């Protein structure tokens, strides 16, 4: 691993700040490859922009590209077939473990109470983020009387935010995962102008929002995988359910009666 890092650094003249980052990577590479640029900056005792500049000095477009290049030094390369998939699953296990260890410090209870109390509740997710936003909205609707899913951009998205605010919404939940749609960020800015508070499920700790629930994504395959953000989204639904237990019980029982009457599911299958 040390030889691999030294190969990247060979011939580079680093500033004192950049040397601190290089030393941290050399001594803690097995841990550093799973850190965000913000987390690496904190561990190395430098600023986040310094981490980005360090990556660019080494010839990378940014820190994510440097981290991707360093991972094979620890994980044994991308490999082929089963080795690649095994490595990707190992990454997701680490991501889920990280979220588990951080649960106590996340504002899930407080946010769950706020989202349970706001009506309606708009849920925003564009492009790749629409899948997780749809899943969150699907389950949130089981326990919340008015969840409005916004997965289309343009004027329809702006209209949806405006209508939700006019109907009494105080919060909007957004899923914003890589690659981050500029329109989603613009929509959140507009939501703030409307007076809506913003809660975002993302992989970026410093995302501009009132409340950020960040969880790393898996990056080893051609496309990202989102096991940790999904787990975080389901934890938030659970917090919303806990915040209004009587309403949750009533709505779930009503839903069960409806599915039995309409034979929505196969006999013996859970909803």
PDB file of C-alpha atoms in Angstrom:
ATOM      1  CA  UNK A   1       0.000   0.000   0.000  1.00  0.00           C
ATOM      2  CA  UNK A   2       2.823   2.386   0.913  1.00  0.00           C
ATOM      3  CA  UNK A   3       4.497   1.755  -2.452  1.00  0.00           C
ATOM      4  CA  UNK A   4       1.260   2.543  -4.252  1.00  0.00           C
ATOM      5  CA  UNK A   5       0.847   5.880  -2.500  1.00  0.00           C
ATOM      6  CA  UNK A   6       4.493   6.769  -3.019  1.00  0.00           C
ATOM      7  CA  UNK A   7       4.014   6.068  -6.716  1.00  0.00           C
ATOM      8  CA  UNK A   8       1.228   8.656  -6.858  1.00  0.00           C
ATOM      9  CA  UNK A   9       3.374  11.168  -4.959  1.00  0.00           C
ATOM     10  CA  UNK A  10       6.564  10.550  -6.921  1.00  0.00           C
ATOM     11  CA  UNK A  11       7.919  13.770  -8.375  1.00  0.00           C
ATOM     12  CA  UNK A  12       5.261  15.954  -6.762  1.00  0.00           C
ATOM     13  CA  UNK A  13       6.275  18.944  -4.708  1.00  0.00           C
ATOM     14  CA  UNK A  14       3.723  19.187  -1.910  1.00  0.00           C
ATOM     15  CA  UNK A  15       2.924  22.075   0.385  1.00  0.00           C
ATOM     16  CA  UNK A  16       3.121  21.499   4.151  1.00  0.00           C
ATOM     17  CA  UNK A  17      -0.673  21.118   4.292  1.00  0.00           C
ATOM     18  CA  UNK A  18      -0.626  18.618   1.442  1.00  0.00           C
ATOM     19  CA  UNK A  19       2.123  16.663   3.171  1.00  0.00           C
ATOM     20  CA  UNK A  20      -0.108  16.301   6.227  1.00  0.00           C
ATOM     21  CA  UNK A  21      -2.782  14.752   4.029  1.00  0.00           C
ATOM     22  CA  UNK A  22      -0.256  12.460   2.356  1.00  0.00           C
ATOM     23  CA  UNK A  23       1.090  11.326   5.724  1.00  0.00           C
ATOM     24  CA  UNK A  24      -2.389  10.568   6.999  1.00  0.00           C
ATOM     25  CA  UNK A  25      -3.209   8.557   3.890  1.00  0.00           C
ATOM     26  CA  UNK A  26       0.031   6.617   4.156  1.00  0.00           C
ATOM     27  CA  UNK A  27      -0.585   5.704   7.796  1.00  0.00           C
ATOM     28  CA  UNK A  28      -4.362   5.150   7.666  1.00  0.00           C
ATOM     29  CA  UNK A  29      -5.177   4.147   4.095  1.00  0.00           C
ATOM     30  CA  UNK A  30      -7.401   1.204   5.037  1.00  0.00           C
ATOM     31  CA  UNK A  31      -9.648   3.652   6.896  1.00  0.00           C
ATOM     32  CA  UNK A  32      -9.219   6.703   4.654  1.00  0.00           C
ATOM     33  CA  UNK A  33     -10.630   5.070   1.506  1.00  0.00           C
ATOM     34  CA  UNK A  34     -14.072   5.074   3.148  1.00  0.00           C
ATOM     35  CA  UNK A  35     -13.962   8.694   4.341  1.00  0.00           C
ATOM     36  CA  UNK A  36     -15.569  11.681   2.672  1.00  0.00           C
ATOM     37  CA  UNK A  37     -13.387  14.682   1.880  1.00  0.00           C
ATOM     38  CA  UNK A  38     -14.834  16.459   4.925  1.00  0.00           C
ATOM     39  CA  UNK A  39     -14.039  13.512   7.195  1.00  0.00           C
ATOM     40  CA  UNK A  40     -10.524  13.132   5.785  1.00  0.00           C
ATOM     41  CA  UNK A  41      -9.902  16.851   6.317  1.00  0.00           C
ATOM     42  CA  UNK A  42     -10.964  16.562   9.959  1.00  0.00           C
ATOM     43  CA  UNK A  43      -8.733  13.528  10.554  1.00  0.00           C
ATOM     44  CA  UNK A  44      -5.724  15.107   8.874  1.00  0.00           C
ATOM     45  CA  UNK A  45      -6.261  18.476  10.552  1.00  0.00           C
ATOM     46  CA  UNK A  46      -6.702  20.469   7.338  1.00  0.00           C
ATOM     47  CA  UNK A  47      -9.571  22.162   5.488  1.00  0.00           C
ATOM     48  CA  UNK A  48     -11.872  20.373   3.064  1.00  0.00           C
ATOM     49  CA  UNK A  49     -10.742  22.553   0.109  1.00  0.00           C
ATOM     50  CA  UNK A  50      -7.168  21.499   0.884  1.00  0.00           C
ATOM     51  CA  UNK A  51      -8.169  17.860   0.360  1.00  0.00           C
ATOM     52  CA  UNK A  52      -9.695  18.753  -3.016  1.00  0.00           C
ATOM     53  CA  UNK A  53      -6.569  20.695  -4.055  1.00  0.00           C
ATOM     54  CA  UNK A  54      -4.384  17.774  -2.929  1.00  0.00           C
ATOM     55  CA  UNK A  55      -6.311  15.414  -5.207  1.00  0.00           C
ATOM     56  CA  UNK A  56      -5.977  17.823  -8.110  1.00  0.00           C
ATOM     57  CA  UNK A  57      -2.221  18.158  -7.548  1.00  0.00           C
ATOM     58  CA  UNK A  58      -2.022  14.382  -8.017  1.00  0.00           C
ATOM     59  CA  UNK A  59      -3.820  14.689 -11.344  1.00  0.00           C
ATOM     60  CA  UNK A  60      -7.370  13.798 -10.327  1.00  0.00           C
ATOM     61  CA  UNK A  61     -10.521  15.799 -11.022  1.00  0.00           C
ATOM     62  CA  UNK A  62     -11.362  15.772  -7.322  1.00  0.00           C
ATOM     63  CA  UNK A  63     -11.202  13.761  -4.129  1.00  0.00           C
ATOM     64  CA  UNK A  64     -13.782  11.091  -5.149  1.00  0.00           C
ATOM     65  CA  UNK A  65     -11.570  10.146  -8.100  1.00  0.00           C
ATOM     66  CA  UNK A  66      -8.476   9.960  -5.882  1.00  0.00           C
ATOM     67  CA  UNK A  67     -10.335   7.800  -3.349  1.00  0.00           C
ATOM     68  CA  UNK A  68     -11.464   5.471  -6.119  1.00  0.00           C
ATOM     69  CA  UNK A  69      -7.882   5.109  -7.328  1.00  0.00           C
ATOM     70  CA  UNK A  70      -6.639   4.329  -3.805  1.00  0.00           C
ATOM     71  CA  UNK A  71      -9.229   1.670  -3.002  1.00  0.00           C
ATOM     72  CA  UNK A  72      -7.588  -1.133  -5.027  1.00  0.00           C
ATOM     73  CA  UNK A  73      -4.462  -0.699  -2.879  1.00  0.00           C
ATOM     74  CA  UNK A  74      -6.501  -1.903   0.101  1.00  0.00           C
ATOM     75  CA  UNK A  75      -9.198  -4.024  -1.474  1.00  0.00           C
ATOM     76  CA  UNK A  76      -7.074  -5.849  -3.985  1.00  0.00           C
ATOM     77  CA  UNK A  77      -8.339  -4.180  -7.148  1.00  0.00           C
ATOM     78  CA  UNK A  78     -11.645  -4.388  -8.898  1.00  0.00           C
ATOM     79  CA  UNK A  79     -11.052  -7.931 -10.092  1.00  0.00           C
ATOM     80  CA  UNK A  80     -13.485  -9.809 -12.296  1.00  0.00           C
ATOM     81  CA  UNK A  81     -16.877 -11.363 -11.836  1.00  0.00           C
ATOM     82  CA  UNK A  82     -17.463 -12.597  -8.310  1.00  0.00           C
ATOM     83  CA  UNK A  83     -14.467 -10.723  -6.883  1.00  0.00           C
ATOM     84  CA  UNK A  84     -15.877  -7.422  -8.073  1.00  0.00           C
ATOM     85  CA  UNK A  85     -19.332  -8.159  -6.677  1.00  0.00           C
ATOM     86  CA  UNK A  86     -17.904  -9.418  -3.405  1.00  0.00           C
ATOM     87  CA  UNK A  87     -15.886  -6.230  -3.038  1.00  0.00           C
ATOM     88  CA  UNK A  88     -18.962  -4.124  -3.783  1.00  0.00           C
ATOM     89  CA  UNK A  89     -20.977  -5.964  -1.142  1.00  0.00           C
ATOM     90  CA  UNK A  90     -18.103  -5.632   1.332  1.00  0.00           C
ATOM     91  CA  UNK A  91     -18.192  -1.880   0.707  1.00  0.00           C
ATOM     92  CA  UNK A  92     -21.909  -1.769   1.430  1.00  0.00           C
ATOM     93  CA  UNK A  93     -21.439  -3.740   4.642  1.00  0.00           C
ATOM     94  CA  UNK A  94     -18.895  -1.130   5.751  1.00  0.00           C
ATOM     95  CA  UNK A  95     -21.280   1.660   4.766  1.00  0.00           C
ATOM     96  CA  UNK A  96     -24.109   0.105   6.770  1.00  0.00           C
ATOM     97  CA  UNK A  97     -21.791  -0.431   9.733  1.00  0.00           C
ATOM     98  CA  UNK A  98     -20.798   3.233   9.586  1.00  0.00           C
ATOM     99  CA  UNK A  99     -24.457   4.290   9.684  1.00  0.00           C
ATOM    100  CA  UNK A 100     -25.171   1.908  12.556  1.00  0.00           C
ATOM    101  CA  UNK A 101     -22.327   3.379  14.578  1.00  0.00           C
ATOM    102  CA  UNK A 102     -23.508   6.952  13.878  1.00  0.00           C
ATOM    103  CA  UNK A 103     -27.207   6.435  14.605  1.00  0.00           C
ATOM    104  CA  UNK A 104     -27.065   7.907  18.096  1.00  0.00           C
ATOM    105  CA  UNK A 105     -25.737  11.189  16.724  1.00  0.00           C
ATOM    106  CA  UNK A 106     -28.318  11.605  13.971  1.00  0.00           C
ATOM    107  CA  UNK A 107     -31.408  13.797  14.584  1.00  0.00           C
ATOM    108  CA  UNK A 108     -33.814  11.043  13.523  1.00  0.00           C
ATOM    109  CA  UNK A 109     -36.193  11.402  16.472  1.00  0.00           C
ATOM    110  CA  UNK A 110     -36.482  15.179  16.209  1.00  0.00           C
ATOM    111  CA  UNK A 111     -36.849  15.140  12.427  1.00  0.00           C
ATOM    112  CA  UNK A 112     -39.365  12.307  12.578  1.00  0.00           C
ATOM    113  CA  UNK A 113     -41.504  14.353  14.952  1.00  0.00           C
ATOM    114  CA  UNK A 114     -41.356  17.406  12.676  1.00  0.00           C
ATOM    115  CA  UNK A 115     -42.232  15.443   9.533  1.00  0.00           C
ATOM    116  CA  UNK A 116     -45.060  13.609  11.259  1.00  0.00           C
ATOM    117  CA  UNK A 117     -46.549  16.952  12.280  1.00  0.00           C
ATOM    118  CA  UNK A 118     -46.328  18.717   8.910  1.00  0.00           C
ATOM    119  CA  UNK A 119     -49.219  18.266   6.490  1.00  0.00           C
ATOM    120  CA  UNK A 120     -48.863  17.877   3.607  1.00  0.00           C
ATOM    121  CA  UNK A 121     -45.369  16.391   3.367  1.00  0.00           C
ATOM    122  CA  UNK A 122     -43.672  16.907  -0.029  1.00  0.00           C
ATOM    123  CA  UNK A 123     -40.955  14.384  -0.934  1.00  0.00           C
ATOM    124  CA  UNK A 124     -38.535  15.338  -3.714  1.00  0.00           C
ATOM    125  CA  UNK A 125     -36.214  13.139  -5.758  1.00  0.00           C
ATOM    126  CA  UNK A 126     -34.982  13.662  -9.317  1.00  0.00           C
ATOM    127  CA  UNK A 127     -33.211  11.297 -11.721  1.00  0.00           C
ATOM    128  CA  UNK A 128     -31.450   8.459  -9.877  1.00  0.00           C
ATOM    129  CA  UNK A 129     -32.715   9.803  -6.550  1.00  0.00           C
ATOM    130  CA  UNK A 130     -36.323   9.310  -7.616  1.00  0.00           C
ATOM    131  CA  UNK A 131     -36.186   5.598  -6.772  1.00  0.00           C
ATOM    132  CA  UNK A 132     -35.311   6.098  -3.116  1.00  0.00           C
ATOM    133  CA  UNK A 133     -37.668   9.076  -2.859  1.00  0.00           C
ATOM    134  CA  UNK A 134     -40.492   6.897  -4.214  1.00  0.00           C
ATOM    135  CA  UNK A 135     -39.730   4.130  -1.713  1.00  0.00           C
ATOM    136  CA  UNK A 136     -39.660   6.606   1.176  1.00  0.00           C
ATOM    137  CA  UNK A 137     -42.932   8.192   0.050  1.00  0.00           C
ATOM    138  CA  UNK A 138     -44.592   4.781  -0.428  1.00  0.00           C
ATOM    139  CA  UNK A 139     -44.014   3.752   3.172  1.00  0.00           C
ATOM    140  CA  UNK A 140     -44.519   7.244   4.611  1.00  0.00           C
ATOM    141  CA  UNK A 141     -48.007   7.258   3.073  1.00  0.00           C
ATOM    142  CA  UNK A 142     -48.926   4.268   5.212  1.00  0.00           C
ATOM    143  CA  UNK A 143     -48.535   6.338   8.370  1.00  0.00           C
ATOM    144  CA  UNK A 144     -48.961   9.949   7.180  1.00  0.00           C
ATOM    145  CA  UNK A 145     -52.233  11.363   5.779  1.00  0.00           C
ATOM    146  CA  UNK A 146     -50.789  13.484   2.951  1.00  0.00           C
ATOM    147  CA  UNK A 147     -47.451  12.674   1.314  1.00  0.00           C
ATOM    148  CA  UNK A 148     -46.830  14.325  -2.056  1.00  0.00           C
ATOM    149  CA  UNK A 149     -44.157  12.788  -4.264  1.00  0.00           C
ATOM    150  CA  UNK A 150     -42.264  15.154  -6.593  1.00  0.00           C
ATOM    151  CA  UNK A 151     -40.094  13.266  -9.079  1.00  0.00           C
ATOM    152  CA  UNK A 152     -40.567  15.390 -12.217  1.00  0.00           C
ATOM    153  CA  UNK A 153     -38.621  18.574 -12.829  1.00  0.00           C
ATOM    154  CA  UNK A 154     -39.490  21.815 -14.533  1.00  0.00           C
ATOM    155  CA  UNK A 155     -42.545  23.861 -13.750  1.00  0.00           C
ATOM    156  CA  UNK A 156     -44.323  20.784 -12.372  1.00  0.00           C
ATOM    157  CA  UNK A 157     -41.776  20.584  -9.556  1.00  0.00           C
ATOM    158  CA  UNK A 158     -42.089  24.285  -8.728  1.00  0.00           C
ATOM    159  CA  UNK A 159     -45.885  24.022  -8.847  1.00  0.00           C
ATOM    160  CA  UNK A 160     -45.793  21.045  -6.487  1.00  0.00           C
ATOM    161  CA  UNK A 161     -43.659  22.862  -3.921  1.00  0.00           C
ATOM    162  CA  UNK A 162     -45.814  25.973  -4.128  1.00  0.00           C
ATOM    163  CA  UNK A 163     -49.039  23.986  -3.766  1.00  0.00           C
ATOM    164  CA  UNK A 164     -47.687  22.059  -0.782  1.00  0.00           C
ATOM    165  CA  UNK A 165     -46.651  25.256   0.960  1.00  0.00           C
ATOM    166  CA  UNK A 166     -50.007  26.873   0.240  1.00  0.00           C
ATOM    167  CA  UNK A 167     -51.731  23.802   1.722  1.00  0.00           C
ATOM    168  CA  UNK A 168     -49.794  24.164   4.976  1.00  0.00           C
ATOM    169  CA  UNK A 169     -46.545  22.236   4.505  1.00  0.00           C
ATOM    170  CA  UNK A 170     -43.664  23.300   6.732  1.00  0.00           C
ATOM    171  CA  UNK A 171     -41.024  20.794   5.597  1.00  0.00           C
ATOM    172  CA  UNK A 172     -39.840  19.137   2.411  1.00  0.00           C
ATOM    173  CA  UNK A 173     -37.824  15.903   2.345  1.00  0.00           C
ATOM    174  CA  UNK A 174     -35.409  15.526  -0.559  1.00  0.00           C
ATOM    175  CA  UNK A 175     -33.208  12.662  -1.698  1.00  0.00           C
ATOM    176  CA  UNK A 176     -30.120  14.010  -3.487  1.00  0.00           C
ATOM    177  CA  UNK A 177     -27.600  11.323  -4.426  1.00  0.00           C
ATOM    178  CA  UNK A 178     -24.731  11.368  -6.941  1.00  0.00           C
ATOM    179  CA  UNK A 179     -24.768  12.615  -9.574  1.00  0.00           C
ATOM    180  CA  UNK A 180     -26.427  15.600  -7.954  1.00  0.00           C
ATOM    181  CA  UNK A 181     -29.057  17.199 -10.244  1.00  0.00           C
ATOM    182  CA  UNK A 182     -28.626  20.959 -10.330  1.00  0.00           C
ATOM    183  CA  UNK A 183     -32.402  21.275 -10.556  1.00  0.00           C
ATOM    184  CA  UNK A 184     -32.833  19.505  -7.220  1.00  0.00           C
ATOM    185  CA  UNK A 185     -30.525  21.990  -5.502  1.00  0.00           C
ATOM    186  CA  UNK A 186     -32.331  24.886  -7.168  1.00  0.00           C
ATOM    187  CA  UNK A 187     -35.678  23.461  -6.048  1.00  0.00           C
ATOM    188  CA  UNK A 188     -34.474  23.287  -2.456  1.00  0.00           C
ATOM    189  CA  UNK A 189     -33.366  26.913  -2.669  1.00  0.00           C
ATOM    190  CA  UNK A 190     -36.830  27.809  -3.922  1.00  0.00           C
ATOM    191  CA  UNK A 191     -38.411  25.764  -1.125  1.00  0.00           C
ATOM    192  CA  UNK A 192     -36.434  27.837   1.355  1.00  0.00           C
ATOM    193  CA  UNK A 193     -37.689  31.026  -0.276  1.00  0.00           C
ATOM    194  CA  UNK A 194     -41.241  29.725   0.171  1.00  0.00           C
ATOM    195  CA  UNK A 195     -40.587  29.241   3.882  1.00  0.00           C
ATOM    196  CA  UNK A 196     -40.235  25.462   3.813  1.00  0.00           C
ATOM    197  CA  UNK A 197     -37.576  23.839   5.963  1.00  0.00           C
ATOM    198  CA  UNK A 198     -35.471  21.277   4.141  1.00  0.00           C
ATOM    199  CA  UNK A 199     -34.362  17.797   5.165  1.00  0.00           C
ATOM    200  CA  UNK A 200     -32.042  15.962   2.768  1.00  0.00           C
ATOM    201  CA  UNK A 201     -30.958  12.325   2.523  1.00  0.00           C
ATOM    202  CA  UNK A 202     -27.634  12.384   0.699  1.00  0.00           C
ATOM    203  CA  UNK A 203     -24.037  11.182   0.896  1.00  0.00           C
ATOM    204  CA  UNK A 204     -22.586  14.677   1.459  1.00  0.00           C
ATOM    205  CA  UNK A 205     -22.310  15.754   5.125  1.00  0.00           C
ATOM    206  CA  UNK A 206     -22.088  19.434   4.208  1.00  0.00           C
ATOM    207  CA  UNK A 207     -25.087  19.549   1.894  1.00  0.00           C
ATOM    208  CA  UNK A 208     -26.916  22.920   2.144  1.00  0.00           C
ATOM    209  CA  UNK A 209     -30.125  22.057   4.015  1.00  0.00           C
ATOM    210  CA  UNK A 210     -31.673  22.590   7.435  1.00  0.00           C
ATOM    211  CA  UNK A 211     -31.183  18.924   8.356  1.00  0.00           C
ATOM    212  CA  UNK A 212     -28.794  16.549   6.567  1.00  0.00           C
ATOM    213  CA  UNK A 213     -28.937  12.774   6.942  1.00  0.00           C
ATOM    214  CA  UNK A 214     -25.809  11.571   5.164  1.00  0.00           C
ATOM    215  CA  UNK A 215     -24.942   8.000   4.283  1.00  0.00           C
ATOM    216  CA  UNK A 216     -22.183   6.811   1.942  1.00  0.00           C
ATOM    217  CA  UNK A 217     -23.026   5.171  -1.373  1.00  0.00           C
ATOM    218  CA  UNK A 218     -21.311   2.126  -2.841  1.00  0.00           C
ATOM    219  CA  UNK A 219     -18.950   3.161  -5.636  1.00  0.00           C
ATOM    220  CA  UNK A 220     -17.261  -0.028  -6.852  1.00  0.00           C
ATOM    221  CA  UNK A 221     -19.708  -1.002  -9.598  1.00  0.00           C
ATOM    222  CA  UNK A 222     -20.447   0.832 -12.839  1.00  0.00           C
ATOM    223  CA  UNK A 223     -23.365   2.559 -11.075  1.00  0.00           C
ATOM    224  CA  UNK A 224     -23.613   3.507  -7.424  1.00  0.00           C
ATOM    225  CA  UNK A 225     -25.543   1.326  -4.984  1.00  0.00           C
ATOM    226  CA  UNK A 226     -27.591   2.889  -2.198  1.00  0.00           C
ATOM    227  CA  UNK A 227     -27.959   0.378   0.628  1.00  0.00           C
ATOM    228  CA  UNK A 228     -26.935   2.805   3.385  1.00  0.00           C
ATOM    229  CA  UNK A 229     -29.129   5.734   2.218  1.00  0.00           C
ATOM    230  CA  UNK A 230     -32.053   3.295   1.964  1.00  0.00           C
ATOM    231  CA  UNK A 231     -31.486   2.101   5.524  1.00  0.00           C
ATOM    232  CA  UNK A 232     -31.371   5.715   6.677  1.00  0.00           C
ATOM    233  CA  UNK A 233     -34.610   6.520   4.826  1.00  0.00           C
ATOM    234  CA  UNK A 234     -36.377   3.579   6.472  1.00  0.00           C
ATOM    235  CA  UNK A 235     -35.074   4.663   9.871  1.00  0.00           C
ATOM    236  CA  UNK A 236     -36.640   8.064   9.235  1.00  0.00           C
ATOM    237  CA  UNK A 237     -40.001   6.452   8.386  1.00  0.00           C
ATOM    238  CA  UNK A 238     -39.730   4.513  11.645  1.00  0.00           C
ATOM    239  CA  UNK A 239     -39.080   7.751  13.546  1.00  0.00           C
ATOM    240  CA  UNK A 240     -42.170   9.299  11.931  1.00  0.00           C
ATOM    241  CA  UNK A 241     -44.242   6.288  12.986  1.00  0.00           C
ATOM    242  CA  UNK A 242     -42.965   6.525  16.560  1.00  0.00           C
ATOM    243  CA  UNK A 243     -43.775  10.242  16.666  1.00  0.00           C
ATOM    244  CA  UNK A 244     -47.515   9.638  16.142  1.00  0.00           C
ATOM    245  CA  UNK A 245     -48.209   6.152  17.542  1.00  0.00           C
ATOM    246  CA  UNK A 246     -52.013   6.364  17.692  1.00  0.00           C
ATOM    247  CA  UNK A 247     -52.315   7.693  14.149  1.00  0.00           C
ATOM    248  CA  UNK A 248     -49.803   5.118  12.940  1.00  0.00           C
ATOM    249  CA  UNK A 249     -51.767   2.266  14.503  1.00  0.00           C
ATOM    250  CA  UNK A 250     -55.079   3.500  13.105  1.00  0.00           C
ATOM    251  CA  UNK A 251     -53.747   4.009   9.593  1.00  0.00           C
ATOM    252  CA  UNK A 252     -51.949   0.644   9.485  1.00  0.00           C
ATOM    253  CA  UNK A 253     -55.048  -1.183  10.679  1.00  0.00           C
ATOM    254  CA  UNK A 254     -57.174   0.622   8.102  1.00  0.00           C
ATOM    255  CA  UNK A 255     -54.671  -0.300   5.404  1.00  0.00           C
ATOM    256  CA  UNK A 256     -54.744  -3.964   6.429  1.00  0.00           C
ATOM    257  CA  UNK A 257     -58.545  -4.012   6.241  1.00  0.00           C
ATOM    258  CA  UNK A 258     -58.459  -2.431   2.792  1.00  0.00           C
ATOM    259  CA  UNK A 259     -55.902  -4.895   1.410  1.00  0.00           C
ATOM    260  CA  UNK A 260     -57.865  -7.854   2.785  1.00  0.00           C
ATOM    261  CA  UNK A 261     -61.140  -6.594   1.335  1.00  0.00           C
ATOM    262  CA  UNK A 262     -59.623  -5.938  -2.078  1.00  0.00           C
ATOM    263  CA  UNK A 263     -57.338  -9.011  -2.007  1.00  0.00           C
ATOM    264  CA  UNK A 264     -54.412  -6.799  -2.898  1.00  0.00           C
ATOM    265  CA  UNK A 265     -51.781  -9.372  -1.926  1.00  0.00           C
ATOM    266  CA  UNK A 266     -51.443 -13.102  -2.275  1.00  0.00           C
ATOM    267  CA  UNK A 267     -52.751 -15.025   0.708  1.00  0.00           C
ATOM    268  CA  UNK A 268     -50.183 -15.357   3.469  1.00  0.00           C
ATOM    269  CA  UNK A 269     -47.874 -12.688   2.001  1.00  0.00           C
ATOM    270  CA  UNK A 270     -46.897  -9.657   4.118  1.00  0.00           C
ATOM    271  CA  UNK A 271     -47.877  -6.185   2.899  1.00  0.00           C
TER     272      UNK A 271
END
